[in-house]
Short mmCIF file of N, CA and C in Angstrom, two decimals:
data_model
loop_
_atom_site.label_atom_id
_atom_site.label_comp_id
_atom_site.label_asym_id
_atom_site.label_seq_id
_atom_site.Cartn_x
_atom_site.Cartn_y
_atom_site.Cartn_z
N UNK A 60 6.47 -24.87 -0.60
CA UNK A 60 6.87 -23.70 0.14
C UNK A 60 5.87 -23.45 1.27
N UNK A 61 6.37 -23.16 2.45
CA UNK A 61 5.49 -22.93 3.59
C UNK A 61 4.77 -21.60 3.46
N UNK A 62 3.63 -21.54 4.08
CA UNK A 62 2.85 -20.31 4.10
C UNK A 62 3.51 -19.31 5.03
N UNK A 63 3.80 -18.12 4.54
CA UNK A 63 4.50 -17.11 5.33
C UNK A 63 3.72 -16.72 6.57
N UNK A 64 2.39 -16.87 6.55
CA UNK A 64 1.59 -16.52 7.72
C UNK A 64 1.99 -17.37 8.92
N UNK A 65 2.45 -18.57 8.69
CA UNK A 65 2.86 -19.44 9.78
C UNK A 65 4.28 -19.11 10.23
N UNK A 66 5.05 -18.41 9.40
CA UNK A 66 6.43 -18.10 9.71
C UNK A 66 6.61 -16.68 10.26
N UNK A 67 5.72 -15.79 9.92
CA UNK A 67 5.87 -14.39 10.30
C UNK A 67 4.67 -13.90 11.08
N UNK A 68 4.90 -12.90 11.88
CA UNK A 68 3.79 -12.26 12.57
C UNK A 68 3.74 -10.79 12.17
N UNK A 69 4.06 -10.54 10.91
CA UNK A 69 4.12 -9.17 10.42
C UNK A 69 3.52 -9.06 9.03
N UNK A 70 3.05 -7.88 8.72
CA UNK A 70 2.62 -7.57 7.36
C UNK A 70 3.80 -7.02 6.58
N UNK A 71 3.62 -6.87 5.28
CA UNK A 71 4.65 -6.33 4.40
C UNK A 71 4.14 -5.03 3.80
N UNK A 72 4.94 -3.98 3.91
CA UNK A 72 4.60 -2.68 3.33
C UNK A 72 5.64 -2.40 2.25
N UNK A 73 5.16 -2.13 1.04
CA UNK A 73 6.06 -1.87 -0.09
C UNK A 73 5.82 -0.45 -0.57
N UNK A 74 6.90 0.30 -0.70
CA UNK A 74 6.82 1.66 -1.24
C UNK A 74 8.02 1.90 -2.13
N UNK A 75 8.04 3.02 -2.81
CA UNK A 75 9.16 3.35 -3.67
C UNK A 75 8.73 4.20 -4.85
N UNK A 76 9.69 4.41 -5.72
CA UNK A 76 9.46 5.24 -6.90
C UNK A 76 8.44 4.58 -7.83
N UNK A 77 7.87 5.38 -8.72
CA UNK A 77 6.92 4.84 -9.68
C UNK A 77 7.64 3.89 -10.64
N UNK A 78 6.91 2.92 -11.12
CA UNK A 78 7.37 1.94 -12.11
C UNK A 78 8.63 1.19 -11.63
N UNK A 79 8.62 0.75 -10.38
CA UNK A 79 9.74 -0.03 -9.85
C UNK A 79 9.35 -1.46 -9.53
N UNK A 80 8.08 -1.82 -9.75
CA UNK A 80 7.65 -3.19 -9.53
C UNK A 80 6.97 -3.44 -8.20
N UNK A 81 6.48 -2.39 -7.55
CA UNK A 81 5.80 -2.55 -6.26
C UNK A 81 4.60 -3.49 -6.38
N UNK A 82 3.77 -3.26 -7.37
CA UNK A 82 2.57 -4.07 -7.56
C UNK A 82 2.93 -5.50 -7.92
N UNK A 83 3.91 -5.68 -8.78
CA UNK A 83 4.34 -7.02 -9.18
C UNK A 83 4.86 -7.80 -7.97
N UNK A 84 5.69 -7.16 -7.15
CA UNK A 84 6.21 -7.82 -5.96
C UNK A 84 5.09 -8.19 -5.00
N UNK A 85 4.16 -7.27 -4.80
CA UNK A 85 3.04 -7.54 -3.89
C UNK A 85 2.21 -8.72 -4.41
N UNK A 86 1.94 -8.76 -5.69
CA UNK A 86 1.17 -9.88 -6.26
C UNK A 86 1.86 -11.20 -5.99
N UNK A 87 3.18 -11.23 -6.14
CA UNK A 87 3.93 -12.48 -5.91
C UNK A 87 3.88 -12.88 -4.44
N UNK A 88 3.98 -11.92 -3.55
CA UNK A 88 3.88 -12.23 -2.12
C UNK A 88 2.50 -12.79 -1.78
N UNK A 89 1.48 -12.21 -2.40
CA UNK A 89 0.11 -12.67 -2.16
C UNK A 89 -0.07 -14.11 -2.64
N UNK A 90 0.39 -14.38 -3.87
CA UNK A 90 0.20 -15.71 -4.47
C UNK A 90 1.08 -16.76 -3.79
N UNK A 91 2.36 -16.47 -3.62
CA UNK A 91 3.29 -17.48 -3.15
C UNK A 91 3.33 -17.66 -1.63
N UNK A 92 2.97 -16.62 -0.89
CA UNK A 92 3.10 -16.70 0.56
C UNK A 92 1.79 -16.54 1.31
N UNK A 93 0.70 -16.40 0.59
CA UNK A 93 -0.61 -16.37 1.23
C UNK A 93 -0.95 -15.10 1.98
N UNK A 94 -0.26 -14.00 1.68
CA UNK A 94 -0.63 -12.74 2.31
C UNK A 94 -1.94 -12.23 1.72
N UNK A 95 -2.68 -11.47 2.49
CA UNK A 95 -3.91 -10.85 1.99
C UNK A 95 -3.56 -9.55 1.29
N UNK A 96 -4.19 -9.28 0.13
CA UNK A 96 -3.96 -7.99 -0.51
C UNK A 96 -4.65 -6.88 0.28
N UNK A 97 -4.03 -5.74 0.35
CA UNK A 97 -4.63 -4.57 1.00
C UNK A 97 -4.53 -3.40 0.03
N UNK A 98 -5.35 -3.42 -1.01
CA UNK A 98 -5.27 -2.35 -1.99
C UNK A 98 -5.80 -1.04 -1.42
N UNK A 99 -5.09 0.05 -1.69
CA UNK A 99 -5.55 1.35 -1.23
C UNK A 99 -6.67 1.84 -2.14
N UNK A 100 -7.49 2.71 -1.61
CA UNK A 100 -8.48 3.41 -2.44
C UNK A 100 -7.73 4.49 -3.19
N UNK A 101 -8.06 4.69 -4.45
CA UNK A 101 -7.41 5.73 -5.24
C UNK A 101 -8.37 6.32 -6.26
N UNK A 102 -8.09 7.57 -6.61
CA UNK A 102 -8.90 8.24 -7.64
C UNK A 102 -8.21 8.19 -9.00
N UNK A 103 -7.05 7.55 -9.08
CA UNK A 103 -6.39 7.47 -10.39
C UNK A 103 -7.08 6.41 -11.25
N UNK A 104 -6.76 6.43 -12.52
CA UNK A 104 -7.35 5.47 -13.47
C UNK A 104 -6.66 4.11 -13.35
N UNK A 105 -7.42 3.06 -13.59
CA UNK A 105 -6.89 1.70 -13.64
C UNK A 105 -5.89 1.61 -14.79
N UNK A 106 -4.71 1.07 -14.53
CA UNK A 106 -3.68 0.92 -15.56
C UNK A 106 -3.83 -0.44 -16.25
N UNK A 107 -3.26 -0.54 -17.46
CA UNK A 107 -3.28 -1.82 -18.19
C UNK A 107 -2.67 -2.91 -17.32
N UNK A 108 -3.35 -4.03 -17.24
CA UNK A 108 -2.85 -5.18 -16.49
C UNK A 108 -3.21 -5.18 -15.02
N UNK A 109 -3.75 -4.08 -14.52
CA UNK A 109 -4.13 -4.03 -13.11
C UNK A 109 -5.47 -4.71 -12.90
N UNK A 110 -5.66 -5.19 -11.68
CA UNK A 110 -6.89 -5.91 -11.34
C UNK A 110 -7.60 -5.15 -10.23
N UNK A 111 -8.85 -4.78 -10.50
CA UNK A 111 -9.68 -4.09 -9.50
C UNK A 111 -9.76 -4.93 -8.23
N UNK A 112 -9.66 -4.29 -7.10
CA UNK A 112 -9.71 -4.90 -5.76
C UNK A 112 -8.46 -5.69 -5.38
N UNK A 113 -7.50 -5.80 -6.27
CA UNK A 113 -6.20 -6.39 -5.93
C UNK A 113 -5.15 -5.29 -5.97
N UNK A 114 -5.08 -4.59 -7.10
CA UNK A 114 -4.07 -3.54 -7.28
C UNK A 114 -4.55 -2.19 -6.79
N UNK A 115 -5.80 -2.07 -6.51
CA UNK A 115 -6.36 -0.82 -6.01
C UNK A 115 -7.87 -0.89 -6.06
N UNK A 116 -8.48 -0.02 -5.30
CA UNK A 116 -9.93 0.15 -5.38
C UNK A 116 -10.12 1.54 -5.97
N UNK A 117 -10.59 1.57 -7.19
CA UNK A 117 -10.62 2.79 -7.98
C UNK A 117 -11.98 3.47 -7.82
N UNK A 118 -11.97 4.66 -7.22
CA UNK A 118 -13.20 5.38 -6.90
C UNK A 118 -13.10 6.80 -7.44
N UNK A 119 -14.24 7.48 -7.47
CA UNK A 119 -14.27 8.86 -7.94
C UNK A 119 -13.68 9.78 -6.87
N UNK A 120 -13.29 10.96 -7.30
CA UNK A 120 -12.76 11.94 -6.36
C UNK A 120 -13.82 12.34 -5.33
N UNK A 121 -15.06 12.47 -5.78
CA UNK A 121 -16.14 12.83 -4.86
C UNK A 121 -16.34 11.75 -3.79
N UNK A 122 -16.34 10.48 -4.21
CA UNK A 122 -16.49 9.39 -3.24
C UNK A 122 -15.31 9.39 -2.26
N UNK A 123 -14.11 9.62 -2.77
CA UNK A 123 -12.93 9.67 -1.90
C UNK A 123 -13.10 10.76 -0.84
N UNK A 124 -13.46 11.96 -1.30
CA UNK A 124 -13.59 13.09 -0.36
C UNK A 124 -14.70 12.84 0.67
N UNK A 125 -15.78 12.22 0.25
CA UNK A 125 -16.85 11.89 1.20
C UNK A 125 -16.35 10.91 2.25
N UNK A 126 -15.65 9.87 1.82
CA UNK A 126 -15.10 8.90 2.76
C UNK A 126 -14.07 9.55 3.68
N UNK A 127 -13.26 10.44 3.11
CA UNK A 127 -12.25 11.15 3.91
C UNK A 127 -12.94 11.99 4.98
N UNK A 128 -13.95 12.75 4.58
CA UNK A 128 -14.69 13.59 5.52
C UNK A 128 -15.35 12.77 6.63
N UNK A 129 -15.68 11.52 6.34
CA UNK A 129 -16.28 10.62 7.33
C UNK A 129 -15.24 9.93 8.22
N UNK A 130 -13.96 10.26 8.00
CA UNK A 130 -12.89 9.72 8.84
C UNK A 130 -12.51 8.28 8.54
N UNK A 131 -12.79 7.82 7.32
CA UNK A 131 -12.52 6.42 6.99
C UNK A 131 -11.06 6.11 6.71
N UNK A 132 -10.26 7.14 6.40
CA UNK A 132 -8.88 6.88 5.99
C UNK A 132 -7.87 7.21 7.07
N UNK A 133 -6.74 6.52 7.01
CA UNK A 133 -5.65 6.72 7.93
C UNK A 133 -4.98 8.08 7.72
N UNK A 134 -4.98 8.59 6.50
CA UNK A 134 -4.28 9.82 6.17
C UNK A 134 -4.83 10.98 6.99
N UNK A 135 -3.89 11.86 7.42
CA UNK A 135 -4.25 12.97 8.30
C UNK A 135 -4.93 14.12 7.58
N UNK A 136 -4.59 14.33 6.31
CA UNK A 136 -5.17 15.45 5.57
C UNK A 136 -5.29 15.08 4.10
N UNK A 137 -6.09 15.83 3.38
CA UNK A 137 -6.20 15.57 1.94
C UNK A 137 -4.86 15.77 1.26
N UNK A 138 -4.06 16.72 1.77
CA UNK A 138 -2.75 16.96 1.18
C UNK A 138 -1.84 15.75 1.33
N UNK A 139 -1.91 15.09 2.49
CA UNK A 139 -1.04 13.93 2.71
C UNK A 139 -1.49 12.72 1.90
N UNK A 140 -2.70 12.78 1.38
CA UNK A 140 -3.24 11.67 0.60
C UNK A 140 -3.15 11.92 -0.90
N UNK A 141 -2.61 13.07 -1.31
CA UNK A 141 -2.57 13.45 -2.72
C UNK A 141 -1.18 13.23 -3.28
N UNK A 142 -1.09 12.48 -4.39
CA UNK A 142 0.19 12.19 -5.00
C UNK A 142 0.01 12.01 -6.50
N UNK A 143 0.80 12.71 -7.27
CA UNK A 143 0.85 12.55 -8.72
C UNK A 143 -0.54 12.66 -9.37
N UNK A 144 -1.32 13.64 -8.92
CA UNK A 144 -2.60 13.92 -9.54
C UNK A 144 -3.77 13.08 -9.09
N UNK A 145 -3.59 12.30 -8.03
CA UNK A 145 -4.69 11.44 -7.55
C UNK A 145 -4.63 11.33 -6.02
N UNK A 146 -5.77 10.99 -5.44
CA UNK A 146 -5.84 10.74 -4.00
C UNK A 146 -5.66 9.26 -3.73
N UNK A 147 -4.99 8.97 -2.59
CA UNK A 147 -4.77 7.59 -2.15
C UNK A 147 -5.11 7.52 -0.67
N UNK A 148 -5.84 6.49 -0.28
CA UNK A 148 -6.18 6.35 1.13
C UNK A 148 -6.21 4.90 1.58
N UNK A 149 -5.73 4.68 2.79
CA UNK A 149 -5.77 3.35 3.38
C UNK A 149 -6.87 3.34 4.44
N UNK A 150 -7.93 2.56 4.22
CA UNK A 150 -9.03 2.53 5.19
C UNK A 150 -8.59 2.03 6.57
N UNK A 151 -9.02 2.75 7.59
CA UNK A 151 -8.70 2.39 8.98
C UNK A 151 -9.15 0.97 9.32
N UNK A 152 -10.31 0.55 8.81
CA UNK A 152 -10.82 -0.78 9.15
C UNK A 152 -9.86 -1.88 8.70
N UNK A 153 -9.14 -1.65 7.59
CA UNK A 153 -8.18 -2.65 7.13
C UNK A 153 -7.00 -2.73 8.07
N UNK A 154 -6.56 -1.57 8.53
CA UNK A 154 -5.44 -1.54 9.48
C UNK A 154 -5.85 -2.30 10.75
N UNK A 155 -7.05 -2.06 11.24
CA UNK A 155 -7.53 -2.75 12.44
C UNK A 155 -7.60 -4.26 12.22
N UNK A 156 -8.04 -4.69 11.04
CA UNK A 156 -8.10 -6.11 10.71
C UNK A 156 -6.70 -6.71 10.71
N UNK A 157 -5.75 -5.98 10.16
CA UNK A 157 -4.37 -6.46 10.08
C UNK A 157 -3.75 -6.55 11.47
N UNK A 158 -4.10 -5.62 12.34
CA UNK A 158 -3.55 -5.64 13.70
C UNK A 158 -4.05 -6.85 14.48
N UNK A 159 -5.09 -7.49 14.00
CA UNK A 159 -5.65 -8.65 14.70
C UNK A 159 -5.30 -9.97 14.01
N UNK A 160 -4.15 -10.01 13.32
CA UNK A 160 -3.64 -11.28 12.82
C UNK A 160 -3.86 -11.60 11.36
N UNK A 161 -4.48 -10.73 10.60
CA UNK A 161 -4.61 -10.97 9.16
C UNK A 161 -3.44 -10.29 8.46
N UNK A 162 -2.35 -11.01 8.23
CA UNK A 162 -1.14 -10.40 7.70
C UNK A 162 -1.31 -10.11 6.22
N UNK A 163 -0.89 -8.92 5.84
CA UNK A 163 -1.26 -8.38 4.55
C UNK A 163 -0.07 -7.79 3.82
N UNK A 164 -0.31 -7.48 2.55
CA UNK A 164 0.67 -6.81 1.72
C UNK A 164 0.09 -5.48 1.27
N UNK A 165 0.73 -4.39 1.66
CA UNK A 165 0.31 -3.04 1.30
C UNK A 165 1.25 -2.49 0.24
N UNK A 166 0.72 -1.88 -0.81
CA UNK A 166 1.53 -1.14 -1.76
C UNK A 166 1.19 0.33 -1.56
N UNK A 167 2.20 1.11 -1.20
CA UNK A 167 1.99 2.53 -0.88
C UNK A 167 2.66 3.41 -1.92
N UNK A 168 1.93 4.36 -2.49
CA UNK A 168 2.52 5.23 -3.50
C UNK A 168 3.52 6.23 -2.92
N UNK A 169 3.47 6.48 -1.62
CA UNK A 169 4.38 7.45 -1.01
C UNK A 169 5.02 6.86 0.24
N UNK A 170 6.21 7.34 0.54
CA UNK A 170 6.90 6.93 1.76
C UNK A 170 6.10 7.38 2.98
N UNK A 171 5.47 8.55 2.88
CA UNK A 171 4.68 9.06 4.00
C UNK A 171 3.53 8.10 4.34
N UNK A 172 2.85 7.60 3.31
CA UNK A 172 1.76 6.65 3.56
C UNK A 172 2.31 5.37 4.19
N UNK A 173 3.43 4.88 3.68
CA UNK A 173 4.05 3.68 4.24
C UNK A 173 4.39 3.90 5.71
N UNK A 174 4.92 5.08 6.02
CA UNK A 174 5.29 5.40 7.40
C UNK A 174 4.05 5.45 8.30
N UNK A 175 2.97 6.05 7.81
CA UNK A 175 1.73 6.12 8.60
C UNK A 175 1.19 4.72 8.89
N UNK A 176 1.23 3.84 7.89
CA UNK A 176 0.74 2.48 8.08
C UNK A 176 1.65 1.73 9.06
N UNK A 177 2.96 1.87 8.88
CA UNK A 177 3.91 1.19 9.77
C UNK A 177 3.74 1.65 11.21
N UNK A 178 3.58 2.96 11.42
CA UNK A 178 3.40 3.49 12.78
C UNK A 178 2.11 2.96 13.41
N UNK A 179 1.09 2.80 12.60
CA UNK A 179 -0.19 2.31 13.12
C UNK A 179 -0.15 0.81 13.40
N UNK A 180 0.49 0.05 12.50
CA UNK A 180 0.55 -1.40 12.65
C UNK A 180 1.54 -1.84 13.72
N UNK A 181 2.60 -1.10 13.86
CA UNK A 181 3.69 -1.57 14.71
C UNK A 181 4.66 -2.38 13.86
N UNK A 182 4.98 -3.57 14.31
CA UNK A 182 5.96 -4.38 13.60
C UNK A 182 5.46 -4.75 12.21
N UNK A 183 6.34 -4.56 11.22
CA UNK A 183 6.04 -4.96 9.85
C UNK A 183 7.35 -4.94 9.07
N UNK A 184 7.35 -5.64 7.95
CA UNK A 184 8.47 -5.54 7.03
C UNK A 184 8.17 -4.40 6.09
N UNK A 185 9.12 -3.51 5.90
CA UNK A 185 8.93 -2.38 5.00
C UNK A 185 10.01 -2.43 3.94
N UNK A 186 9.59 -2.43 2.68
CA UNK A 186 10.52 -2.50 1.56
C UNK A 186 10.42 -1.23 0.74
N UNK A 187 11.56 -0.64 0.39
CA UNK A 187 11.58 0.51 -0.50
C UNK A 187 12.23 0.08 -1.80
N UNK A 188 11.51 0.24 -2.90
CA UNK A 188 12.04 -0.12 -4.21
C UNK A 188 12.44 1.15 -4.94
N UNK A 189 13.67 1.17 -5.44
CA UNK A 189 14.15 2.33 -6.19
C UNK A 189 14.60 1.92 -7.57
N UNK A 190 14.83 2.91 -8.39
CA UNK A 190 15.35 2.66 -9.73
C UNK A 190 16.86 2.57 -9.65
N UNK A 191 17.45 1.88 -10.60
CA UNK A 191 18.90 1.75 -10.63
C UNK A 191 19.56 3.12 -10.64
N UNK A 192 18.97 4.09 -11.34
CA UNK A 192 19.55 5.44 -11.38
C UNK A 192 19.60 6.05 -9.98
N UNK A 193 18.62 5.73 -9.11
CA UNK A 193 18.65 6.23 -7.73
C UNK A 193 19.81 5.60 -6.97
N UNK A 194 20.04 4.32 -7.21
CA UNK A 194 21.14 3.63 -6.53
C UNK A 194 22.48 4.20 -6.97
N UNK A 195 22.61 4.49 -8.28
CA UNK A 195 23.85 5.07 -8.78
C UNK A 195 24.14 6.41 -8.12
N UNK A 196 23.11 7.22 -7.95
CA UNK A 196 23.33 8.54 -7.34
C UNK A 196 23.72 8.41 -5.87
N UNK A 197 23.27 7.35 -5.20
CA UNK A 197 23.67 7.13 -3.81
C UNK A 197 25.14 6.73 -3.72
N UNK A 198 25.62 5.96 -4.71
CA UNK A 198 27.00 5.50 -4.71
C UNK A 198 27.95 6.63 -5.06
N UNK A 199 27.55 7.47 -6.03
CA UNK A 199 28.44 8.55 -6.50
C UNK A 199 28.37 9.73 -5.64
#
């Protein structure tokens, strides 16, 4: 299989509902297509089966707030970075690295974060994963 970096000039942004396979899909894209992982910083706890620095960079709330106050994250406000009891942030330096040809796979816990990354990056593939129950409600 060819390396996707030679076929595409875009990164992949994955977002969607919880427990829909965002992390699993991103891992497969990383392994099979040679994309670079771009794990967000988060204050939530590491889940079973997750890998530090691949599935996320797990930091304390105090460290997150210090980094946020220093302008390190793309998120506009602490409120926009807060989801389901934890903070999530995408470091600006990673976005800048991606804009210069390092095509990456981002897993975003919120559509808002995915939109912020897409607007900053420009062209990218954006995937939204939903649960079957969400699809049923769209049909009915």
